């Protein structure tokens, strides 16, 4: 690691805040919420986040593949595993680890919107402010960060480092 960007205590505090923001929006939905985590990067965030939500909800996972090992943008985003739940008429919240170029979130949002959910919002733990397109906003954002490659708390480099409890900047020589 180069350095810790966001340590576990800050992450925990912010996740609890996002939980309250989400509860303010969905807490009164009688038929509950469908949370769609984008695997695998969002798993640690998801596990912590849903335990802050004191209302009815279901999880339906989706897997997309984007980087295929490299850290740089490139290669098409592909669905690897689609939802098994019918989201027509349901309130849906997409949860992802990071909003970088926005390609992933744009594709997932477009796909799910076609299925007629009652509402569709997005939640990302991290957003790279310098790179995220201006026309693509996430409804809930944990932290705005610099344009460095980060790992830990679910985020990986070539499948590694997801288990690091803090979010750290990867040493550039490891991936350039
Ligand atoms: P986007 O489609 O360019 O917005 O990329 C989003 C996906 O790329 C995320 O779901 C991550 O899996 C991955 N990604 C983007 N930036 C990083 C990073 O700094 N560290 C780890 N994964 C990243
Ligand atoms: Mg990912």
PDB file of C-alpha atoms and ligand atoms in Angstrom:
ATOM      1  CA  UNK A   1       0.000   0.000   0.000  1.00  0.00           C
ATOM      2  CA  UNK A   2       1.087   3.548  -0.594  1.00  0.00           C
ATOM      3  CA  UNK A   3      -1.024   5.135   2.158  1.00  0.00           C
ATOM      4  CA  UNK A   4      -4.370   4.817   3.883  1.00  0.00           C
ATOM      5  CA  UNK A   5      -6.873   7.182   2.297  1.00  0.00           C
ATOM      6  CA  UNK A   6      -9.905   6.461   4.516  1.00  0.00           C
ATOM      7  CA  UNK A   7      -9.455   4.461   7.685  1.00  0.00           C
ATOM      8  CA  UNK A   8     -11.953   1.978   9.122  1.00  0.00           C
ATOM      9  CA  UNK A   9     -13.302   4.383  11.748  1.00  0.00           C
ATOM     10  CA  UNK A  10     -14.164   7.046   9.190  1.00  0.00           C
ATOM     11  CA  UNK A  11     -15.735   4.395   6.974  1.00  0.00           C
ATOM     12  CA  UNK A  12     -17.876   3.111   9.842  1.00  0.00           C
ATOM     13  CA  UNK A  13     -19.069   6.599  10.761  1.00  0.00           C
ATOM     14  CA  UNK A  14     -19.954   7.512   7.216  1.00  0.00           C
ATOM     15  CA  UNK A  15     -21.716   4.219   6.514  1.00  0.00           C
ATOM     16  CA  UNK A  16     -23.966   4.875   9.509  1.00  0.00           C
ATOM     17  CA  UNK A  17     -24.744   8.347   8.123  1.00  0.00           C
ATOM     18  CA  UNK A  18     -25.593   6.962   4.682  1.00  0.00           C
ATOM     19  CA  UNK A  19     -27.827   4.433   6.405  1.00  0.00           C
ATOM     20  CA  UNK A  20     -29.732   7.291   8.002  1.00  0.00           C
ATOM     21  CA  UNK A  21     -29.976   9.130   4.662  1.00  0.00           C
ATOM     22  CA  UNK A  22     -31.371   5.987   3.017  1.00  0.00           C
ATOM     23  CA  UNK A  23     -33.779   5.381   5.888  1.00  0.00           C
ATOM     24  CA  UNK A  24     -35.096   8.936   5.534  1.00  0.00           C
ATOM     25  CA  UNK A  25     -36.035   8.145   1.929  1.00  0.00           C
ATOM     26  CA  UNK A  26     -37.294   4.557   2.203  1.00  0.00           C
ATOM     27  CA  UNK A  27     -38.174   4.059   5.853  1.00  0.00           C
ATOM     28  CA  UNK A  28     -41.909   4.480   5.195  1.00  0.00           C
ATOM     29  CA  UNK A  29     -42.114   2.253   2.096  1.00  0.00           C
ATOM     30  CA  UNK A  30     -44.611  -0.363   3.171  1.00  0.00           C
ATOM     31  CA  UNK A  31     -43.648  -2.961   0.572  1.00  0.00           C
ATOM     32  CA  UNK A  32     -39.962  -2.569   1.359  1.00  0.00           C
ATOM     33  CA  UNK A  33     -36.887  -1.975  -0.729  1.00  0.00           C
ATOM     34  CA  UNK A  34     -34.966  -4.159  -3.172  1.00  0.00           C
ATOM     35  CA  UNK A  35     -31.240  -3.595  -2.834  1.00  0.00           C
ATOM     36  CA  UNK A  36     -29.216  -4.559  -5.878  1.00  0.00           C
ATOM     37  CA  UNK A  37     -25.526  -4.801  -5.020  1.00  0.00           C
ATOM     38  CA  UNK A  38     -23.102  -4.863  -7.916  1.00  0.00           C
ATOM     39  CA  UNK A  39     -20.696  -7.698  -7.119  1.00  0.00           C
ATOM     40  CA  UNK A  40     -18.067  -8.235  -6.035  1.00  0.00           C
ATOM     41  CA  UNK A  41     -16.709  -4.815  -5.059  1.00  0.00           C
ATOM     42  CA  UNK A  42     -19.730  -3.799  -2.997  1.00  0.00           C
ATOM     43  CA  UNK A  43     -19.908  -6.823  -0.670  1.00  0.00           C
ATOM     44  CA  UNK A  44     -18.212  -5.389   2.419  1.00  0.00           C
ATOM     45  CA  UNK A  45     -19.985  -2.041   2.077  1.00  0.00           C
ATOM     46  CA  UNK A  46     -23.287  -3.850   1.534  1.00  0.00           C
ATOM     47  CA  UNK A  47     -22.847  -6.020   4.623  1.00  0.00           C
ATOM     48  CA  UNK A  48     -22.178  -3.003   6.829  1.00  0.00           C
ATOM     49  CA  UNK A  49     -24.780  -0.770   5.184  1.00  0.00           C
ATOM     50  CA  UNK A  50     -27.776  -3.093   5.377  1.00  0.00           C
ATOM     51  CA  UNK A  51     -27.243  -3.608   9.093  1.00  0.00           C
ATOM     52  CA  UNK A  52     -27.887   0.119   9.579  1.00  0.00           C
ATOM     53  CA  UNK A  53     -31.275  -0.098   7.800  1.00  0.00           C
ATOM     54  CA  UNK A  54     -34.166  -0.740  10.183  1.00  0.00           C
ATOM     55  CA  UNK A  55     -36.853  -1.533   7.607  1.00  0.00           C
ATOM     56  CA  UNK A  56     -38.088  -4.291   5.287  1.00  0.00           C
ATOM     57  CA  UNK A  57     -35.733  -5.092   2.444  1.00  0.00           C
ATOM     58  CA  UNK A  58     -34.545  -7.822   0.098  1.00  0.00           C
ATOM     59  CA  UNK A  59     -31.241  -8.281  -1.673  1.00  0.00           C
ATOM     60  CA  UNK A  60     -30.921  -9.361  -5.294  1.00  0.00           C
ATOM     61  CA  UNK A  61     -27.361  -9.527  -6.558  1.00  0.00           C
ATOM     62  CA  UNK A  62     -25.944  -8.708  -9.942  1.00  0.00           C
ATOM     63  CA  UNK A  63     -22.437  -9.304 -11.233  1.00  0.00           C
ATOM     64  CA  UNK A  64     -20.768  -7.219 -13.885  1.00  0.00           C
ATOM     65  CA  UNK A  65     -17.241  -7.446 -15.129  1.00  0.00           C
ATOM     66  CA  UNK A  66     -15.341  -4.391 -16.123  1.00  0.00           C
ATOM     67  CA  UNK A  67     -11.632  -4.200 -15.563  1.00  0.00           C
ATOM     68  CA  UNK A  68     -10.556  -7.784 -16.183  1.00  0.00           C
ATOM     69  CA  UNK A  69      -7.430  -7.505 -14.055  1.00  0.00           C
ATOM     70  CA  UNK A  70      -6.027  -4.210 -15.210  1.00  0.00           C
ATOM     71  CA  UNK A  71      -6.607  -1.062 -13.196  1.00  0.00           C
ATOM     72  CA  UNK A  72      -7.033   1.198 -16.150  1.00  0.00           C
ATOM     73  CA  UNK A  73     -10.269   1.751 -17.984  1.00  0.00           C
ATOM     74  CA  UNK A  74     -10.758  -0.485 -20.967  1.00  0.00           C
ATOM     75  CA  UNK A  75     -12.755  -3.428 -22.114  1.00  0.00           C
ATOM     76  CA  UNK A  76     -16.499  -3.582 -22.298  1.00  0.00           C
ATOM     77  CA  UNK A  77     -18.669  -3.848 -19.223  1.00  0.00           C
ATOM     78  CA  UNK A  78     -20.509  -7.144 -19.264  1.00  0.00           C
ATOM     79  CA  UNK A  79     -23.273  -8.755 -17.266  1.00  0.00           C
ATOM     80  CA  UNK A  80     -21.956 -11.961 -15.773  1.00  0.00           C
ATOM     81  CA  UNK A  81     -24.931 -12.726 -13.557  1.00  0.00           C
ATOM     82  CA  UNK A  82     -28.322 -11.045 -13.725  1.00  0.00           C
ATOM     83  CA  UNK A  83     -30.974 -10.529 -11.049  1.00  0.00           C
ATOM     84  CA  UNK A  84     -33.282 -13.389 -10.171  1.00  0.00           C
ATOM     85  CA  UNK A  85     -35.936 -11.111  -8.657  1.00  0.00           C
ATOM     86  CA  UNK A  86     -38.675  -9.345 -10.629  1.00  0.00           C
ATOM     87  CA  UNK A  87     -38.319  -5.646  -9.787  1.00  0.00           C
ATOM     88  CA  UNK A  88     -41.389  -4.393 -11.643  1.00  0.00           C
ATOM     89  CA  UNK A  89     -43.255  -1.951  -9.395  1.00  0.00           C
ATOM     90  CA  UNK A  90     -40.627  -2.239  -6.639  1.00  0.00           C
ATOM     91  CA  UNK A  91     -38.438   0.431  -5.076  1.00  0.00           C
ATOM     92  CA  UNK A  92     -34.876  -0.393  -6.111  1.00  0.00           C
ATOM     93  CA  UNK A  93     -31.535   0.850  -4.804  1.00  0.00           C
ATOM     94  CA  UNK A  94     -28.379  -0.082  -6.706  1.00  0.00           C
ATOM     95  CA  UNK A  95     -25.294  -0.297  -4.475  1.00  0.00           C
ATOM     96  CA  UNK A  96     -21.793  -0.183  -5.926  1.00  0.00           C
ATOM     97  CA  UNK A  97     -18.319   0.305  -4.538  1.00  0.00           C
ATOM     98  CA  UNK A  98     -17.093   3.173  -6.678  1.00  0.00           C
ATOM     99  CA  UNK A  99     -18.220   5.572  -9.361  1.00  0.00           C
ATOM    100  CA  UNK A 100     -15.237   6.024 -11.624  1.00  0.00           C
ATOM    101  CA  UNK A 101     -15.900   6.625 -15.330  1.00  0.00           C
ATOM    102  CA  UNK A 102     -19.568   5.858 -14.723  1.00  0.00           C
ATOM    103  CA  UNK A 103     -19.826   3.181 -17.410  1.00  0.00           C
ATOM    104  CA  UNK A 104     -20.877   0.456 -14.988  1.00  0.00           C
ATOM    105  CA  UNK A 105     -23.515   2.473 -13.170  1.00  0.00           C
ATOM    106  CA  UNK A 106     -24.913   3.864 -16.407  1.00  0.00           C
ATOM    107  CA  UNK A 107     -25.297   0.401 -17.884  1.00  0.00           C
ATOM    108  CA  UNK A 108     -26.816  -1.178 -14.786  1.00  0.00           C
ATOM    109  CA  UNK A 109     -29.219   1.729 -14.291  1.00  0.00           C
ATOM    110  CA  UNK A 110     -30.377   1.632 -17.915  1.00  0.00           C
ATOM    111  CA  UNK A 111     -30.976  -2.133 -17.751  1.00  0.00           C
ATOM    112  CA  UNK A 112     -32.965  -1.998 -14.526  1.00  0.00           C
ATOM    113  CA  UNK A 113     -35.015   1.019 -15.568  1.00  0.00           C
ATOM    114  CA  UNK A 114     -36.352  -0.980 -18.526  1.00  0.00           C
ATOM    115  CA  UNK A 115     -37.909  -3.437 -16.086  1.00  0.00           C
ATOM    116  CA  UNK A 116     -40.327  -0.865 -14.681  1.00  0.00           C
ATOM    117  CA  UNK A 117     -39.339  -0.369 -11.021  1.00  0.00           C
ATOM    118  CA  UNK A 118     -41.490   2.021  -8.959  1.00  0.00           C
ATOM    119  CA  UNK A 119     -38.307   4.000  -8.254  1.00  0.00           C
ATOM    120  CA  UNK A 120     -34.621   3.544  -8.986  1.00  0.00           C
ATOM    121  CA  UNK A 121     -31.772   5.153  -7.062  1.00  0.00           C
ATOM    122  CA  UNK A 122     -28.049   4.571  -6.741  1.00  0.00           C
ATOM    123  CA  UNK A 123     -25.663   4.454  -3.812  1.00  0.00           C
ATOM    124  CA  UNK A 124     -21.873   4.346  -4.113  1.00  0.00           C
ATOM    125  CA  UNK A 125     -19.311   4.239  -1.351  1.00  0.00           C
ATOM    126  CA  UNK A 126     -16.743   6.222  -3.330  1.00  0.00           C
ATOM    127  CA  UNK A 127     -16.820   8.677  -6.194  1.00  0.00           C
ATOM    128  CA  UNK A 128     -13.788   9.893  -8.128  1.00  0.00           C
ATOM    129  CA  UNK A 129     -14.860  13.481  -8.569  1.00  0.00           C
ATOM    130  CA  UNK A 130     -12.379  14.257 -11.312  1.00  0.00           C
ATOM    131  CA  UNK A 131     -13.576  11.367 -13.462  1.00  0.00           C
ATOM    132  CA  UNK A 132     -17.281  10.933 -12.785  1.00  0.00           C
ATOM    133  CA  UNK A 133     -19.307  12.403 -15.659  1.00  0.00           C
ATOM    134  CA  UNK A 134     -21.290  15.505 -14.790  1.00  0.00           C
ATOM    135  CA  UNK A 135     -24.567  14.105 -16.094  1.00  0.00           C
ATOM    136  CA  UNK A 136     -24.407  10.968 -13.948  1.00  0.00           C
ATOM    137  CA  UNK A 137     -25.182  11.565 -10.300  1.00  0.00           C
ATOM    138  CA  UNK A 138     -25.445   8.965  -7.580  1.00  0.00           C
ATOM    139  CA  UNK A 139     -28.236   9.571  -5.062  1.00  0.00           C
ATOM    140  CA  UNK A 140     -26.144   8.532  -2.061  1.00  0.00           C
ATOM    141  CA  UNK A 141     -22.353   8.973  -2.006  1.00  0.00           C
ATOM    142  CA  UNK A 142     -20.051   7.949   0.832  1.00  0.00           C
ATOM    143  CA  UNK A 143     -16.866   9.837   0.011  1.00  0.00           C
ATOM    144  CA  UNK A 144     -15.602  11.930  -2.866  1.00  0.00           C
ATOM    145  CA  UNK A 145     -12.003  10.924  -3.502  1.00  0.00           C
ATOM    146  CA  UNK A 146      -9.002  11.861  -5.617  1.00  0.00           C
ATOM    147  CA  UNK A 147      -8.218  10.109  -8.867  1.00  0.00           C
ATOM    148  CA  UNK A 148      -5.960   7.330  -7.508  1.00  0.00           C
ATOM    149  CA  UNK A 149      -6.438   3.600  -7.671  1.00  0.00           C
ATOM    150  CA  UNK A 150      -7.747   2.460  -4.308  1.00  0.00           C
ATOM    151  CA  UNK A 151      -8.158  -0.976  -2.740  1.00  0.00           C
ATOM    152  CA  UNK A 152      -9.569  -2.421   0.446  1.00  0.00           C
ATOM    153  CA  UNK A 153     -13.028  -2.584   2.055  1.00  0.00           C
ATOM    154  CA  UNK A 154     -14.226  -4.649  -0.906  1.00  0.00           C
ATOM    155  CA  UNK A 155     -12.285  -2.896  -3.646  1.00  0.00           C
ATOM    156  CA  UNK A 156      -9.753  -5.013  -5.468  1.00  0.00           C
ATOM    157  CA  UNK A 157      -6.791  -4.962  -7.727  1.00  0.00           C
ATOM    158  CA  UNK A 158      -6.939  -8.071  -9.902  1.00  0.00           C
ATOM    159  CA  UNK A 159      -9.084  -9.763  -7.270  1.00  0.00           C
ATOM    160  CA  UNK A 160      -6.759  -9.004  -4.363  1.00  0.00           C
ATOM    161  CA  UNK A 161      -6.942  -6.745  -1.287  1.00  0.00           C
ATOM    162  CA  UNK A 162     -10.734  -6.809  -0.852  1.00  0.00           C
ATOM    163  CA  UNK A 163     -10.196  -7.948   2.728  1.00  0.00           C
ATOM    164  CA  UNK A 164      -8.185  -4.901   3.846  1.00  0.00           C
ATOM    165  CA  UNK A 165     -10.303  -3.120   6.476  1.00  0.00           C
ATOM    166  CA  UNK A 166      -9.191   0.382   5.402  1.00  0.00           C
ATOM    167  CA  UNK A 167      -9.348   2.021   1.975  1.00  0.00           C
ATOM    168  CA  UNK A 168      -5.816   2.530   0.728  1.00  0.00           C
ATOM    169  CA  UNK A 169      -4.084   3.917  -2.328  1.00  0.00           C
ATOM    170  CA  UNK A 170      -2.238   1.193  -4.187  1.00  0.00           C
ATOM    171  CA  UNK A 171       1.406   1.878  -4.960  1.00  0.00           C
ATOM    172  CA  UNK A 172       1.436   2.949  -8.634  1.00  0.00           C
ATOM    173  CA  UNK A 173       4.431   0.729  -9.481  1.00  0.00           C
ATOM    174  CA  UNK A 174       2.263  -2.309  -8.648  1.00  0.00           C
ATOM    175  CA  UNK A 175      -0.070  -1.655 -11.520  1.00  0.00           C
ATOM    176  CA  UNK A 176       1.628   0.597 -14.044  1.00  0.00           C
TER     177      UNK A 176
HETATM  178  P1  LIG B   1     -16.619   2.639 -13.975  1.00  0.00           P
HETATM  179  O1  LIG B   1     -17.492   1.775 -14.830  1.00  0.00           O
HETATM  180  O2  LIG B   1     -15.445   3.201 -14.718  1.00  0.00           O
HETATM  181  O3  LIG B   1     -17.375   3.694 -13.202  1.00  0.00           O
HETATM  182  O4  LIG B   1     -15.922   1.669 -12.950  1.00  0.00           O
HETATM  183  C1  LIG B   1     -16.621   1.157 -11.892  1.00  0.00           C
HETATM  184  C2  LIG B   1     -16.008  -0.161 -11.467  1.00  0.00           C
HETATM  185  O5  LIG B   1     -14.588  -0.202 -11.716  1.00  0.00           O
HETATM  186  C3  LIG B   1     -16.191  -0.305  -9.992  1.00  0.00           C
HETATM  187  O6  LIG B   1     -17.347  -1.049  -9.693  1.00  0.00           O
HETATM  188  C4  LIG B   1     -14.914  -0.995  -9.574  1.00  0.00           C
HETATM  189  O7  LIG B   1     -15.106  -2.381  -9.584  1.00  0.00           O
HETATM  190  C5  LIG B   1     -13.883  -0.648 -10.592  1.00  0.00           C
HETATM  191  N1  LIG B   1     -12.969   0.437 -10.125  1.00  0.00           N
HETATM  192  C6  LIG B   1     -12.923   1.714 -10.566  1.00  0.00           C
HETATM  193  N2  LIG B   1     -11.983   2.418  -9.910  1.00  0.00           N
HETATM  194  C7  LIG B   1     -11.433   1.565  -9.024  1.00  0.00           C
HETATM  195  C8  LIG B   1     -10.396   1.709  -8.017  1.00  0.00           C
HETATM  196  O8  LIG B   1      -9.781   2.773  -7.790  1.00  0.00           O
HETATM  197  N3  LIG B   1     -10.120   0.582  -7.301  1.00  0.00           N
HETATM  198  C9  LIG B   1     -10.762  -0.607  -7.490  1.00  0.00           C
HETATM  199  N4  LIG B   1     -11.723  -0.777  -8.408  1.00  0.00           N
HETATM  200  C10 LIG B   1     -12.067   0.294  -9.163  1.00  0.00           C
HETATM  201 MG1  LIG B   2     -16.666  -3.546  -9.253  1.00  0.00          MG
END
